[in-house]
Amino acid sequence: MRRVIEFVVRFKNYITLCSLVVMSFAFMSVGSLSQLGGFRAVIVGSIGWIQSLFAWVPNPVALKSENTALRELNLQLSIESSRYRQAMVENGTLRNMLLLPTYTDDKLIAADVVGKTNTELRNYATINRGHDDGIKEGQAVVTDAGLVGTVIGTSAHYAILQILLNRDVRISARVYRSNVDGILTWEGEQFLSLKNVPRTYDVKVGDLVVTSNYSISYPTNVVIGRVSNVSDESNSLFRKITVTPSVNFSTMDQVFVIDKLPNKERVHLEDSITHRQLQKAMSR
Amino acid sequence: MAKYSERAPTMANPVFRGISYGVAAMLLSVVHVVFLRFIAVGSITPDLMLILVVWVALIEGQFTGTIAGFACGLLFDAISGDVIGTNALAKTIAGFVAGYFFKPGFGIAIIGNYRFLLIVTLAGLIHNLLYFTFYVRPMQVGFFEFVLTYGIATTLYTTVVAVFPMLVVNRR
């Protein structure tokens, strides 16, 4: 017994290290913060409360960047406005001709961004609306510029958004001009990458990228960004497409949560089919 | 060290020191979620919690440094919304490595010296190498490319920020 105690005392540093490393791995196997139930709500609430206390502190760098972005947006909007007016007239005529049903816009819940966590490449934002305001996990979040991300956690008065610049984000996206589909992911810096687009497909720099109708998590045709670079890799069948997001995440201070959850029937159907196919494959 | 203890006799009490480290960790967490975005260069920010872990390891020793690394890492994971355990693992090992430089009675002397920066850099490199191993794994990007871009940049930024506690201790 004495020897054991002597051994433990002698190697306490290594024993502690090993124990804590094992504990860390155990925590990792539990999963992300969003899987920790009530603990998540406490953290979200606390962070939101602290961030809202200091939300008034201006960020001069962000303000300058926002100013530039707003000027660009203003110019872009004035051009688009005239196009839009023209398109509205054309659209009305075509709808009447085809007798298409008018679509209803989903309800939008406005929220202020009270905090951003973009340290060490974990990009989340905290908003001052929670489940008491009708915010639910899984809802998509947009700004006037385009898609921001999804709600991943809520407390009574706050919610945490997982923005597009996050390693866990996978979006079924479409190049608006040519209807080319792909999967949008983040690979660091301020850009997104459109994957699974064969080299023969038509994608050009400047093309608008929107959410695809294949996407369960996001509404269809929400602007994500524009293609900023297209290159063909020598040893790959696919193109390397870089997309610059339309939303300036560093200056984003107001967002709109779309009060719509993924269609449960569709999710259930797709899940059951996938499950059945998996079972078939395993039984073979 | 003797001079330091004479000036601040309460710091000689290990319980008081433990509480002060806990309070420092909580304050750094608040600074992390509220103010760090103001000094972010791109998405690179200094790891203040790592500096605290190295500080604890140099003052208290390897054993306490390792435990402090784990505790600070867990706190960091909780506030940052990342997978719980990734920072705990990286900071535990960073605290353990920093503890190798512990010399009883010379902790403050080391912190007030350029050696503190070297230890922060070493601990930061090991921390980021481990952290990005788990971070990059699910992504389709080159590990070394990512570590070179973000790991080294974060380490350097952390080292630059570590100059401030070094200078404060040095002036004392």
mmCIF file with all atom_site columns, C-alpha atoms in Angstrom, chain B residues 3 17 64 116 119-120 142 147 158 171:
data_model
loop_
_atom_site.group_PDB
_atom_site.id
_atom_site.type_symbol
_atom_site.label_atom_id
_atom_site.label_alt_id
_atom_site.label_comp_id
_atom_site.label_asym_id
_atom_site.label_entity_id
_atom_site.label_seq_id
_atom_site.pdbx_PDB_ins_code
_atom_site.Cartn_x
_atom_site.Cartn_y
_atom_site.Cartn_z
_atom_site.occupancy
_atom_site.B_iso_or_equiv
_atom_site.pdbx_formal_charge
_atom_site.auth_seq_id
_atom_site.auth_comp_id
_atom_site.auth_asym_id
_atom_site.auth_atom_id
_atom_site.pdbx_PDB_model_num
ATOM 1  C CA . LYS B 1 3   ? 10.182 40.525 -2.266  1.00 0.00 ? 3   LYS B CA 1
ATOM 2  C CA . ARG B 1 17  ? -4.238 32.314 -4.783  1.00 0.00 ? 17  ARG B CA 1
ATOM 3  C CA . THR B 1 64  ? -1.444 22.713 -10.537 1.00 0.00 ? 64  THR B CA 1
ATOM 4  C CA . PHE B 1 116 ? 7.977  33.849 -20.219 1.00 0.00 ? 116 PHE B CA 1
ATOM 5  C CA . ILE B 1 119 ? 7.297  29.483 -22.774 1.00 0.00 ? 119 ILE B CA 1
ATOM 6  C CA . VAL B 1 120 ? 4.006  31.060 -23.927 1.00 0.00 ? 120 VAL B CA 1
ATOM 7  C CA . GLY B 1 142 ? -4.880 20.622 -45.537 1.00 0.00 ? 142 GLY B CA 1
ATOM 8  C CA . VAL B 1 147 ? -2.057 25.177 -38.765 1.00 0.00 ? 147 VAL B CA 1
ATOM 9  C CA . THR B 1 158 ? -0.870 35.430 -27.890 1.00 0.00 ? 158 THR B CA 1
ATOM 10 C CA . ARG B 1 171 ? 8.374  46.768 -13.462 1.00 0.00 ? 171 ARG B CA 1
#
